[in-house]
Amino acid sequence: MAAAAAAAVAEPKTKYDRQLRIWGDQGQASLEKASICLLNCGPTGTEALKNLVLGGIGSVTVVDGSKVELADLGNNFLLDEGCLGQSRAKSICSFLQELNDAVKAKYVEESPATMIDTNPSFFSQFTVVIATQLPESSLLKLDGICRSANIVLVAARSYGLTGLVRVSIKEHCVIESKPDHFLDDLRLHKPWTELKQFAKSIDICDKDAVVHKHTPYIVILVRLAEKWADAHDGQLPSTRQEKREFKDLIRAHMLNVDEDNYKEAVESSYKVSVAPGISNDIHQIIDDASSEVNLSSSDFWVLVAALKEFIANEGNGELPLEGTIPDMTSLTEYYVSLQKIYQAKAESDCLAMEHRVKSILKRIGRDPESISRAYIKTFCKNTRKLRVCRYRSLEEEFSSPALSEVQKYFADEDSCFAMNFYILLRAVDRLAANYSRLPGIFDSTGFTSEIDEDVPRLKLAAVSVLSDMGLNGASLSEDLITEVCRFAGAEIHPVAAFIGGVASQEVIKLVTKQFVPVMGTFIFNGIDLKSQVLAL
């Protein structure tokens, strides 16, 4: 029994080993609790859902009222000839379960547009709604429904050689944004007492070659920064010339040219000159109106309120220390001692934050233990990297876009192409509303002549979109208008796979609350194989 239980615990860790290295146990647990609703299971939606199912999402519900047709077999790899005439939603769910039987899959045989119109409360049960291939009118209604219920909406669409992905939610707070490049939090510009005492305990002028070439660069920089400050009225190097002279001071303490620790000290000397205090981005967060918390405030904003108090008190103008140090040339005992000093300081800061969090929770009428210590610790480790993402509603974007940004996009060659696609993808819905079909789709065989008829129609619809956006003087590429008519609304599998992949990536970011989701409308240009995010 014990062996079986241990195997049951180990199995998910083995199955999801690689992704656990990216978002950890906490991120995986969030995925396994999440409930996803997919509207329309064409190739774009199926590709998105396939990625999430393989990643171990908790449950999926597919809403699609279509039957499998011959055309589906050409662009949807989860369907085969045995599915012809069957419910598309049922067939897709059956194949998805084969990919990962730990995921619960359900289906609803109903048109998404009908569900949006007749049963809006249906969507409140989900963590994320992925809406694929929805016309603009239905998407606007769905966005209003999701925003009122505080449900994340991810809209995705592939259309010929183009496609888009758009996230919509009032507010999304990220603690673990995991930027690609970020300066180590070493506090060399403002070392605390224990770090200074440890640095002073090591003689950086020791003539013992082994000790000298294995003194950690953190110690070297703390000692020499203090020496520099004593000679410069307490100021650290700030100008280019001073930074050059500080590097020369470090080199002057080398005994041999092969001392890697001193080379590391020279390379990291800029860390001594880091501006004290907190960044403008974090200032904006702690000064946000939401940091004035009450009973309905989220855990994130309670922690931000505690952080604001910590900075003004225990932090002396600084954020909680992260508590990790990078690899460096060092004697083992020196490195371990440094690790313990940084970890002890981080633990002390975290404890101070915990006390402030409990005090705030009690003050606003919540259980002081309602925010776990693990959550507080994660927050403290990432305070320099906090992000708050707020998205405009689709209605706001469509009716009153940021004109200054739009004009910049039209003035730039690559961005202009993306703006053209953005406008034309909206225009095809307007044409479809008037003619009950997408441009380029005909019953007769006169393809070329009828394409020529749809080109001016699509152009007229695009002019209407531009006018509604307040862009009466803008013009679109005639060649691109013709190409979009030639696309005939096709979901080409390679494009659908890419757009579905981007959509599922954004869902994972939103569910795990790790990494920063796309802030704007992601446009894929399959003609030139380029992509662009339009912040409208």
Coordinates of C-alpha atoms in Angstrom, one line a residue:
M1 CA 0.0 0.0 0.0
A2 CA 2.8 2.4 1.0
A3 CA 4.7 1.6 -2.2
A4 CA 1.5 2.2 -4.3
A5 CA 0.9 5.5 -2.6
A6 CA 4.5 6.6 -3.2
A7 CA 4.2 5.6 -6.9
A8 CA 1.0 7.7 -7.2
V9 CA 2.8 10.8 -5.9
A10 CA 5.9 10.2 -8.0
E11 CA 4.0 9.6 -11.3
P12 CA 3.0 13.2 -12.0
K13 CA 6.6 14.3 -11.2
T14 CA 7.9 11.9 -13.8
K15 CA 5.2 12.7 -16.4
Y16 CA 5.7 16.5 -16.1
D17 CA 9.4 16.5 -15.2
R18 CA 10.5 19.0 -17.8
Q19 CA 7.8 21.5 -17.3
L20 CA 8.1 21.3 -13.5
R21 CA 11.6 22.7 -14.0
I22 CA 10.1 25.8 -15.6
W23 CA 7.1 26.6 -13.4
G24 CA 7.6 24.3 -10.4
D25 CA 5.2 22.4 -8.2
Q26 CA 3.2 25.4 -7.4
G27 CA 2.6 26.3 -11.1
Q28 CA 1.7 22.7 -11.9
A29 CA -0.7 22.6 -9.0
S30 CA -2.4 25.7 -10.4
L31 CA -2.7 24.0 -13.8
E32 CA -4.2 20.9 -12.3
K33 CA -6.9 23.0 -10.5
A34 CA -7.8 25.0 -13.6
S35 CA -10.9 24.5 -15.6
I36 CA -10.8 25.5 -19.3
C37 CA -13.7 26.1 -21.7
L38 CA -13.0 26.0 -25.4
L39 CA -15.4 27.5 -27.9
N40 CA -15.2 25.9 -31.3
C41 CA -12.9 22.9 -31.7
G42 CA -11.5 23.6 -35.2
P43 CA -7.8 23.2 -35.7
T44 CA -6.9 26.4 -33.8
G45 CA -8.9 25.5 -30.8
T46 CA -7.8 21.8 -30.9
E47 CA -4.1 22.7 -31.1
A48 CA -4.5 25.0 -28.1
L49 CA -6.3 22.4 -26.0
K50 CA -4.0 19.6 -27.0
N51 CA -1.0 21.6 -25.5
L52 CA -2.9 22.2 -22.3
V53 CA -4.1 18.6 -22.0
L54 CA -0.5 17.4 -22.4
G55 CA 0.6 19.9 -19.8
G56 CA -1.9 18.4 -17.2
I57 CA -4.6 21.0 -17.1
G58 CA -7.4 20.0 -14.6
S59 CA -10.4 19.8 -16.9
V60 CA -11.6 21.0 -20.3
T61 CA -15.1 21.6 -21.7
V62 CA -15.5 21.8 -25.4
V63 CA -18.5 23.8 -26.8
D64 CA -19.2 23.1 -30.5
G65 CA -22.4 22.3 -32.3
S66 CA -20.8 21.2 -35.5
K67 CA -20.6 17.7 -37.1
V68 CA -17.3 16.4 -38.5
E69 CA -17.1 17.1 -42.2
L70 CA -14.7 15.9 -44.9
A71 CA -12.9 19.3 -44.7
D72 CA -12.1 18.8 -41.0
L73 CA -10.0 15.7 -41.9
G74 CA -7.6 17.9 -43.9
N75 CA -6.7 20.3 -41.1
N76 CA -7.5 18.7 -37.7
F77 CA -5.1 15.9 -36.8
L78 CA -7.3 14.7 -33.9
L79 CA -10.0 13.6 -36.4
D80 CA -10.1 10.6 -38.7
E81 CA -12.6 9.1 -41.2
G82 CA -14.4 7.2 -38.5
C83 CA -15.5 10.6 -37.1
L84 CA -17.3 11.7 -40.2
G85 CA -20.9 12.8 -39.4
Q86 CA -20.2 12.5 -35.6
S87 CA -20.3 15.4 -33.1
R88 CA -17.0 17.3 -33.5
A89 CA -16.9 18.2 -29.8
K90 CA -17.4 14.6 -28.8
S91 CA -14.8 13.3 -31.2
I92 CA -12.2 15.8 -30.1
C93 CA -12.8 15.1 -26.4
S94 CA -12.4 11.4 -27.0
F95 CA -9.0 11.9 -28.6
L96 CA -7.9 14.4 -26.1
Q97 CA -8.5 11.9 -23.3
E98 CA -6.2 9.5 -25.0
L99 CA -3.4 12.0 -24.8
N100 CA -3.7 12.4 -21.0
D101 CA -6.3 10.3 -19.1
A102 CA -5.6 12.4 -15.9
V103 CA -7.5 15.3 -17.6
K104 CA -11.3 15.4 -17.3
A105 CA -12.8 16.2 -20.7
K106 CA -16.5 17.1 -21.3
Y107 CA -18.3 18.5 -24.3
V108 CA -21.5 20.5 -25.0
E109 CA -23.1 20.1 -28.5
E110 CA -24.2 23.6 -29.0
S111 CA -23.2 26.6 -31.1
P112 CA -20.9 28.9 -29.0
A113 CA -22.9 31.9 -30.3
T114 CA -26.1 30.4 -29.0
M115 CA -24.5 29.6 -25.7
I116 CA -23.3 33.2 -25.4
D117 CA -26.7 34.6 -26.2
T118 CA -28.9 32.2 -24.1
N119 CA -26.8 31.0 -21.2
P120 CA -24.2 33.6 -20.2
S121 CA -24.0 32.2 -16.6
F122 CA -22.5 29.0 -18.1
F123 CA -19.1 30.6 -18.4
S124 CA -18.8 31.6 -14.7
Q125 CA -17.6 28.0 -13.7
F126 CA -14.4 28.2 -15.7
T127 CA -10.9 29.6 -14.9
V128 CA -10.2 30.5 -18.5
V129 CA -12.4 30.7 -21.6
I130 CA -10.6 30.2 -25.0
A131 CA -12.7 31.6 -27.8
T132 CA -11.6 30.5 -31.2
Q133 CA -12.9 31.6 -34.6
L134 CA -15.7 33.7 -33.1
P135 CA -17.1 36.7 -35.1
E136 CA -16.7 40.1 -33.6
S137 CA -20.3 40.5 -32.4
S138 CA -20.2 37.3 -30.3
L139 CA -16.7 38.0 -29.0
L140 CA -17.8 41.4 -27.7
K141 CA -20.7 39.9 -25.8
L142 CA -18.5 37.1 -24.4
D143 CA -15.9 39.7 -23.3
G144 CA -18.6 41.5 -21.3
I145 CA -19.8 38.3 -19.7
C146 CA -16.2 37.2 -18.7
R147 CA -15.2 40.5 -17.4
S148 CA -18.3 40.8 -15.2
A149 CA -17.6 37.4 -13.8
N150 CA -13.8 38.1 -13.5
I151 CA -13.1 35.1 -15.9
V152 CA -10.0 35.2 -18.1
L153 CA -10.8 35.4 -21.8
V154 CA -8.3 34.4 -24.5
A155 CA -9.5 35.1 -28.0
A156 CA -7.6 33.3 -30.8
R157 CA -8.2 33.2 -34.5
S158 CA -6.4 31.8 -37.5
Y159 CA -7.4 33.1 -41.0
G160 CA -5.5 32.0 -44.0
L161 CA -1.9 33.1 -43.5
T162 CA -2.6 35.4 -40.6
G163 CA -4.0 35.1 -37.1
L164 CA -4.3 36.8 -33.7
V165 CA -4.4 36.2 -30.0
R166 CA -5.8 38.6 -27.5
V167 CA -6.1 38.3 -23.7
S168 CA -8.9 40.1 -21.9
I169 CA -9.2 40.5 -18.1
K170 CA -9.6 43.5 -15.9
E171 CA -6.5 42.8 -13.9
H172 CA -3.8 40.1 -13.7
C173 CA -1.1 40.3 -11.0
V174 CA 2.1 38.4 -11.5
I175 CA 4.5 37.6 -8.7
E176 CA 6.9 35.3 -10.6
S177 CA 7.4 37.3 -13.8
K178 CA 10.7 35.5 -14.4
P179 CA 12.4 38.1 -16.7
D180 CA 15.2 36.8 -18.9
H181 CA 17.8 39.1 -17.5
F182 CA 17.8 40.6 -14.0
L183 CA 20.6 41.9 -11.7
D184 CA 21.4 39.7 -8.7
D185 CA 20.1 41.2 -5.5
L186 CA 23.4 41.4 -3.6
R187 CA 23.0 44.8 -1.9
L188 CA 26.7 45.7 -2.5
H189 CA 25.7 49.3 -2.6
K190 CA 24.1 49.0 0.9
P191 CA 25.5 46.0 2.8
W192 CA 23.9 45.2 6.1
T193 CA 25.8 44.7 9.4
E194 CA 26.4 40.9 9.2
L195 CA 27.6 41.1 5.6
K196 CA 30.0 43.9 6.5
Q197 CA 31.3 42.0 9.5
F198 CA 31.9 38.9 7.4
A199 CA 33.8 40.9 4.8
K200 CA 36.0 42.5 7.4
S201 CA 36.8 39.1 8.8
I202 CA 38.7 38.2 5.6
D203 CA 42.0 39.8 4.8
I204 CA 41.9 40.7 1.1
C205 CA 45.6 41.5 1.3
D206 CA 46.5 38.0 2.6
K207 CA 49.6 36.8 0.8
D208 CA 48.6 33.2 0.9
A209 CA 48.0 32.5 -2.8
V210 CA 45.2 29.9 -2.3
V211 CA 43.2 32.2 0.1
H212 CA 43.8 35.3 -2.0
K213 CA 42.6 33.7 -5.3
H214 CA 39.6 32.1 -3.6
T215 CA 38.2 35.1 -1.7
P216 CA 34.6 35.6 -3.0
Y217 CA 34.2 38.7 -5.3
I218 CA 31.3 39.8 -3.0
V219 CA 33.8 40.2 -0.1
I220 CA 36.3 42.0 -2.4
L221 CA 33.7 44.5 -3.6
V222 CA 32.3 45.2 -0.1
R223 CA 35.7 45.9 1.2
L224 CA 36.9 48.0 -1.7
A225 CA 33.7 49.9 -2.0
E226 CA 34.0 50.8 1.7
K227 CA 37.6 51.9 1.0
W228 CA 36.5 54.0 -2.0
A229 CA 33.7 55.6 0.0
D230 CA 36.1 56.5 2.8
A231 CA 38.2 58.4 0.3
H232 CA 35.3 60.0 -1.5
D233 CA 33.1 61.6 1.2
G234 CA 31.0 58.5 1.6
Q235 CA 30.1 58.3 -2.1
L236 CA 30.3 55.2 -4.3
P237 CA 31.6 55.4 -7.9
S238 CA 28.9 57.0 -10.1
T239 CA 30.5 58.6 -13.2
R240 CA 32.1 56.6 -16.0
Q241 CA 35.6 57.9 -14.9
E242 CA 35.0 56.9 -11.3
K243 CA 33.8 53.4 -12.3
R244 CA 37.0 53.0 -14.4
E245 CA 39.1 54.1 -11.4
F246 CA 37.2 51.7 -9.2
K247 CA 38.1 48.8 -11.5
D248 CA 41.7 49.9 -11.4
L249 CA 41.5 49.8 -7.6
I250 CA 40.3 46.2 -7.8
R251 CA 43.1 45.2 -10.2
A252 CA 45.7 46.8 -8.0
H253 CA 44.9 44.2 -5.3
M254 CA 45.6 41.3 -7.5
L255 CA 48.7 39.2 -6.8
N256 CA 48.6 37.3 -10.1
V257 CA 47.0 37.8 -13.4
D258 CA 45.3 34.4 -13.2
E259 CA 43.0 35.2 -10.2
D260 CA 39.5 34.5 -11.5
N261 CA 37.9 35.9 -8.4
Y262 CA 39.4 39.3 -9.0
K263 CA 38.3 39.1 -12.7
E264 CA 34.8 38.4 -11.4
A265 CA 35.0 41.4 -9.1
V266 CA 36.0 43.6 -12.0
E267 CA 33.2 42.3 -14.2
S268 CA 30.7 42.8 -11.3
S269 CA 32.0 46.1 -10.1
Y270 CA 29.0 47.9 -11.6
K271 CA 26.8 46.2 -9.0
V272 CA 28.4 48.5 -6.4
S273 CA 26.9 51.5 -8.2
V274 CA 23.4 50.3 -8.3
A275 CA 21.0 53.1 -7.4
P276 CA 19.6 52.6 -3.9
G277 CA 15.9 52.3 -3.3
I278 CA 13.2 50.7 -5.5
S279 CA 12.5 51.0 -9.3
N280 CA 9.8 53.2 -10.8
D281 CA 7.8 50.1 -11.8
I282 CA 7.6 48.9 -8.2
H283 CA 6.8 52.5 -7.1
Q284 CA 3.8 52.5 -9.4
I285 CA 2.5 49.3 -7.8
I286 CA 2.9 50.3 -4.2
D287 CA 1.4 53.7 -4.9
D288 CA -1.6 52.1 -6.8
A289 CA -5.0 52.9 -5.4
S290 CA -5.5 49.1 -4.9
S291 CA -2.8 49.1 -2.2
E292 CA -5.3 50.8 0.1
V293 CA -6.8 47.4 1.0
N294 CA -10.1 46.4 2.4
L295 CA -12.0 43.1 3.1
S296 CA -12.5 42.5 -0.6
S297 CA -8.9 43.0 -1.6
S298 CA -7.0 40.1 -3.2
D299 CA -4.0 38.4 -1.4
F300 CA -1.7 40.1 -3.9
W301 CA -2.8 43.6 -2.9
V302 CA -2.6 42.8 0.8
L303 CA 1.0 41.8 0.3
V304 CA 1.6 45.0 -1.6
A305 CA 0.2 47.0 1.3
A306 CA 2.5 45.1 3.7
L307 CA 5.4 45.7 1.3
K308 CA 4.7 49.4 1.4
E309 CA 4.9 49.4 5.2
F310 CA 8.0 47.2 5.2
I311 CA 9.9 49.6 2.8
A312 CA 9.1 52.6 5.1
N313 CA 10.2 50.7 8.3
E314 CA 12.3 47.6 8.4
G315 CA 13.5 47.9 4.9
N316 CA 14.9 51.4 5.3
G317 CA 13.8 52.3 1.8
E318 CA 14.7 48.9 0.3
L319 CA 12.7 45.8 -0.7
P320 CA 13.0 42.4 1.1
L321 CA 16.3 40.6 0.2
E322 CA 15.9 37.7 -2.2
G323 CA 18.5 35.7 -0.4
T324 CA 20.3 33.9 -3.2
I325 CA 23.8 34.4 -4.5
P326 CA 25.3 33.4 -7.9
D327 CA 28.1 30.9 -8.4
M328 CA 31.6 32.4 -7.9
T329 CA 35.2 31.4 -7.3
S330 CA 35.5 30.9 -3.6
L331 CA 36.7 28.6 -0.8
T332 CA 33.9 26.3 0.1
E333 CA 33.6 27.6 3.7
Y334 CA 33.5 31.2 2.5
Y335 CA 30.8 30.5 0.0
V336 CA 28.7 28.5 2.5
S337 CA 29.1 31.3 5.0
L338 CA 28.0 33.9 2.5
Q339 CA 25.0 31.8 1.6
K340 CA 23.9 31.6 5.2
I341 CA 24.3 35.3 5.7
Y342 CA 22.1 36.1 2.7
Q343 CA 19.5 33.4 3.6
A344 CA 19.4 34.7 7.2
K345 CA 18.8 38.3 6.0
A346 CA 16.1 37.1 3.6
E347 CA 14.4 35.0 6.3
S348 CA 14.5 38.0 8.7
D349 CA 12.9 40.3 6.0
C350 CA 10.3 37.6 5.2
L351 CA 9.4 37.3 8.9
A352 CA 8.9 41.1 9.2
M353 CA 6.7 40.9 6.1
E354 CA 4.7 38.1 7.6
H355 CA 4.0 40.1 10.8
R356 CA 2.9 43.0 8.7
V357 CA 0.6 40.8 6.5
K358 CA -1.1 39.3 9.6
S359 CA -1.5 42.8 11.1
I360 CA -3.2 44.1 7.9
L361 CA -5.4 41.0 7.6
K362 CA -6.6 41.5 11.1
R363 CA -7.2 45.2 10.5
I364 CA -9.4 44.6 7.5
G365 CA -11.4 41.8 9.1
R366 CA -9.8 38.7 7.6
D367 CA -8.3 35.7 9.3
P368 CA -4.6 36.6 10.0
E369 CA -3.6 33.0 8.9
S370 CA -5.5 33.2 5.5
I371 CA -2.4 34.0 3.5
S372 CA 0.1 31.1 3.7
R373 CA 3.8 31.6 4.7
A374 CA 4.8 29.9 1.5
Y375 CA 2.9 32.5 -0.5
I376 CA 4.5 35.4 1.5
K377 CA 8.0 33.8 1.0
T378 CA 7.5 33.6 -2.8
F379 CA 6.3 37.2 -2.8
C380 CA 9.4 38.4 -0.9
K381 CA 11.7 36.5 -3.3
N382 CA 10.2 38.3 -6.2
T383 CA 9.3 41.8 -5.0
R384 CA 11.6 43.4 -7.6
K385 CA 9.8 41.6 -10.4
L386 CA 6.2 42.2 -9.6
R387 CA 3.9 43.0 -12.5
V388 CA 0.3 44.2 -12.7
C389 CA -1.3 43.8 -16.1
R390 CA -4.6 45.6 -16.8
Y391 CA -6.4 45.1 -20.1
R392 CA -8.8 47.3 -21.9
S393 CA -12.1 45.6 -22.8
L394 CA -12.6 44.7 -26.5
E395 CA -15.3 47.2 -26.7
E396 CA -12.9 50.0 -25.5
E397 CA -10.2 48.8 -27.9
F398 CA -12.6 48.7 -30.9
S399 CA -14.3 52.0 -30.3
S400 CA -11.6 54.1 -28.9
P401 CA -8.1 52.7 -29.7
A402 CA -4.9 54.6 -28.6
L403 CA -4.6 56.7 -31.7
S404 CA -1.1 57.8 -31.0
E405 CA 0.0 54.2 -31.0
V406 CA -2.0 53.3 -34.1
Q407 CA -0.4 56.2 -36.0
K408 CA 3.1 54.9 -34.9
Y409 CA 2.2 51.5 -36.2
F410 CA 1.0 52.7 -39.6
A411 CA 4.3 54.7 -39.9
D412 CA 6.5 51.6 -39.3
E413 CA 6.7 49.1 -42.2
D414 CA 6.5 45.9 -40.2
S415 CA 3.9 47.3 -37.7
C416 CA 1.9 48.7 -40.7
F417 CA 1.5 45.2 -42.1
A418 CA 0.3 43.9 -38.7
M419 CA -2.2 46.9 -38.5
N420 CA -3.5 46.0 -41.9
F421 CA -4.2 42.4 -40.9
Y422 CA -5.8 43.6 -37.6
I423 CA -8.2 45.9 -39.6
L424 CA -8.9 43.3 -42.2
L425 CA -9.7 40.6 -39.7
R426 CA -12.3 42.9 -38.2
A427 CA -13.5 43.9 -41.7
V428 CA -14.2 40.2 -42.8
D429 CA -16.7 39.9 -39.9
R430 CA -18.5 43.0 -41.1
L431 CA -18.7 41.7 -44.6
A432 CA -19.9 38.3 -43.3
A433 CA -22.6 40.1 -41.3
N434 CA -23.9 41.7 -44.5
Y435 CA -23.5 38.8 -47.0
S436 CA -23.9 35.8 -44.6
R437 CA -20.5 34.4 -45.7
L438 CA -16.8 35.3 -45.4
P439 CA -15.1 36.9 -48.4
G440 CA -13.8 34.4 -51.0
I441 CA -16.3 31.7 -50.1
F442 CA -18.7 30.9 -53.0
D443 CA -21.0 28.2 -54.2
S444 CA -20.3 28.6 -57.9
T445 CA -17.1 27.9 -59.8
G446 CA -16.3 31.5 -61.0
F447 CA -13.6 32.0 -58.3
T448 CA -11.6 34.7 -60.0
S449 CA -14.5 36.9 -61.1
E450 CA -16.2 36.6 -57.7
I451 CA -12.9 37.3 -55.8
D452 CA -12.8 40.6 -57.8
E453 CA -16.3 41.4 -56.6
D454 CA -15.4 40.8 -52.9
V455 CA -12.3 42.9 -53.0
P456 CA -14.1 46.3 -53.1
R457 CA -16.7 44.9 -50.6
L458 CA -13.9 44.1 -48.1
K459 CA -12.2 47.4 -48.8
L460 CA -15.5 49.2 -48.0
A461 CA -15.8 47.2 -44.7
A462 CA -12.2 48.0 -43.8
V463 CA -12.9 51.7 -44.4
S464 CA -15.9 51.4 -42.0
V465 CA -13.7 49.9 -39.3
L466 CA -11.1 52.6 -39.8
S467 CA -13.8 55.3 -39.5
D468 CA -15.2 53.8 -36.3
M469 CA -11.6 53.8 -34.9
G470 CA -11.2 57.5 -35.8
L471 CA -8.7 56.8 -38.6
N472 CA -10.4 58.3 -41.6
G473 CA -7.2 59.2 -43.3
A474 CA -5.5 55.8 -43.1
S475 CA -5.2 53.5 -46.1
L476 CA -4.7 49.8 -46.4
S477 CA -2.6 47.7 -48.9
E478 CA -4.6 46.8 -52.0
D479 CA -2.6 43.6 -52.4
L480 CA -3.3 42.6 -48.8
I481 CA -7.0 43.1 -49.2
T482 CA -7.0 40.8 -52.3
E483 CA -4.9 38.2 -50.3
V484 CA -7.4 38.2 -47.4
C485 CA -10.2 37.6 -49.9
R486 CA -8.2 34.7 -51.3
F487 CA -7.8 33.2 -47.8
A488 CA -11.5 32.5 -47.9
G489 CA -11.6 32.1 -44.1
A490 CA -9.4 28.9 -44.3
E491 CA -7.9 27.5 -41.1
I492 CA -4.6 26.3 -42.5
H493 CA -3.1 23.7 -40.1
P494 CA 0.4 25.1 -39.7
V495 CA -1.0 28.6 -39.0
A496 CA -3.6 27.1 -36.7
A497 CA -1.0 25.1 -34.9
F498 CA 1.1 28.3 -34.3
I499 CA -1.8 30.4 -33.2
G500 CA -3.1 27.6 -31.0
G501 CA 0.4 27.3 -29.5
V502 CA 0.6 31.0 -28.7
A503 CA -2.9 30.8 -27.1
S504 CA -2.1 27.9 -24.9
Q505 CA 1.2 29.5 -23.9
E506 CA -0.7 32.6 -22.7
V507 CA -3.3 30.4 -20.8
I508 CA -0.4 28.7 -19.0
K509 CA 1.0 32.1 -18.0
L510 CA -2.4 33.3 -16.8
V511 CA -3.2 30.1 -14.9
T512 CA 0.2 29.7 -13.2
K513 CA 0.5 33.5 -12.7
Q514 CA 4.1 33.1 -13.8
F515 CA 5.7 35.1 -16.7
V516 CA 4.1 38.1 -18.2
P517 CA 1.2 37.5 -20.6
V518 CA 0.9 39.4 -23.9
M519 CA -0.1 43.0 -23.3
G520 CA -2.0 43.8 -26.5
T521 CA -3.2 42.0 -29.6
F522 CA -0.7 39.5 -31.0
I523 CA -0.7 39.4 -34.8
F524 CA 0.9 36.7 -36.9
N525 CA 2.0 37.6 -40.4
G526 CA 2.4 34.3 -42.2
I527 CA 3.3 35.9 -45.5
D528 CA 6.6 37.4 -44.1
L529 CA 6.8 35.0 -41.1
K530 CA 6.8 37.9 -38.6
S531 CA 4.7 38.7 -35.5
Q532 CA 3.8 41.9 -33.7
V533 CA 2.0 42.9 -30.5
L534 CA -0.3 45.9 -31.0
A535 CA -1.0 47.8 -27.9
L536 CA -4.3 49.4 -28.8

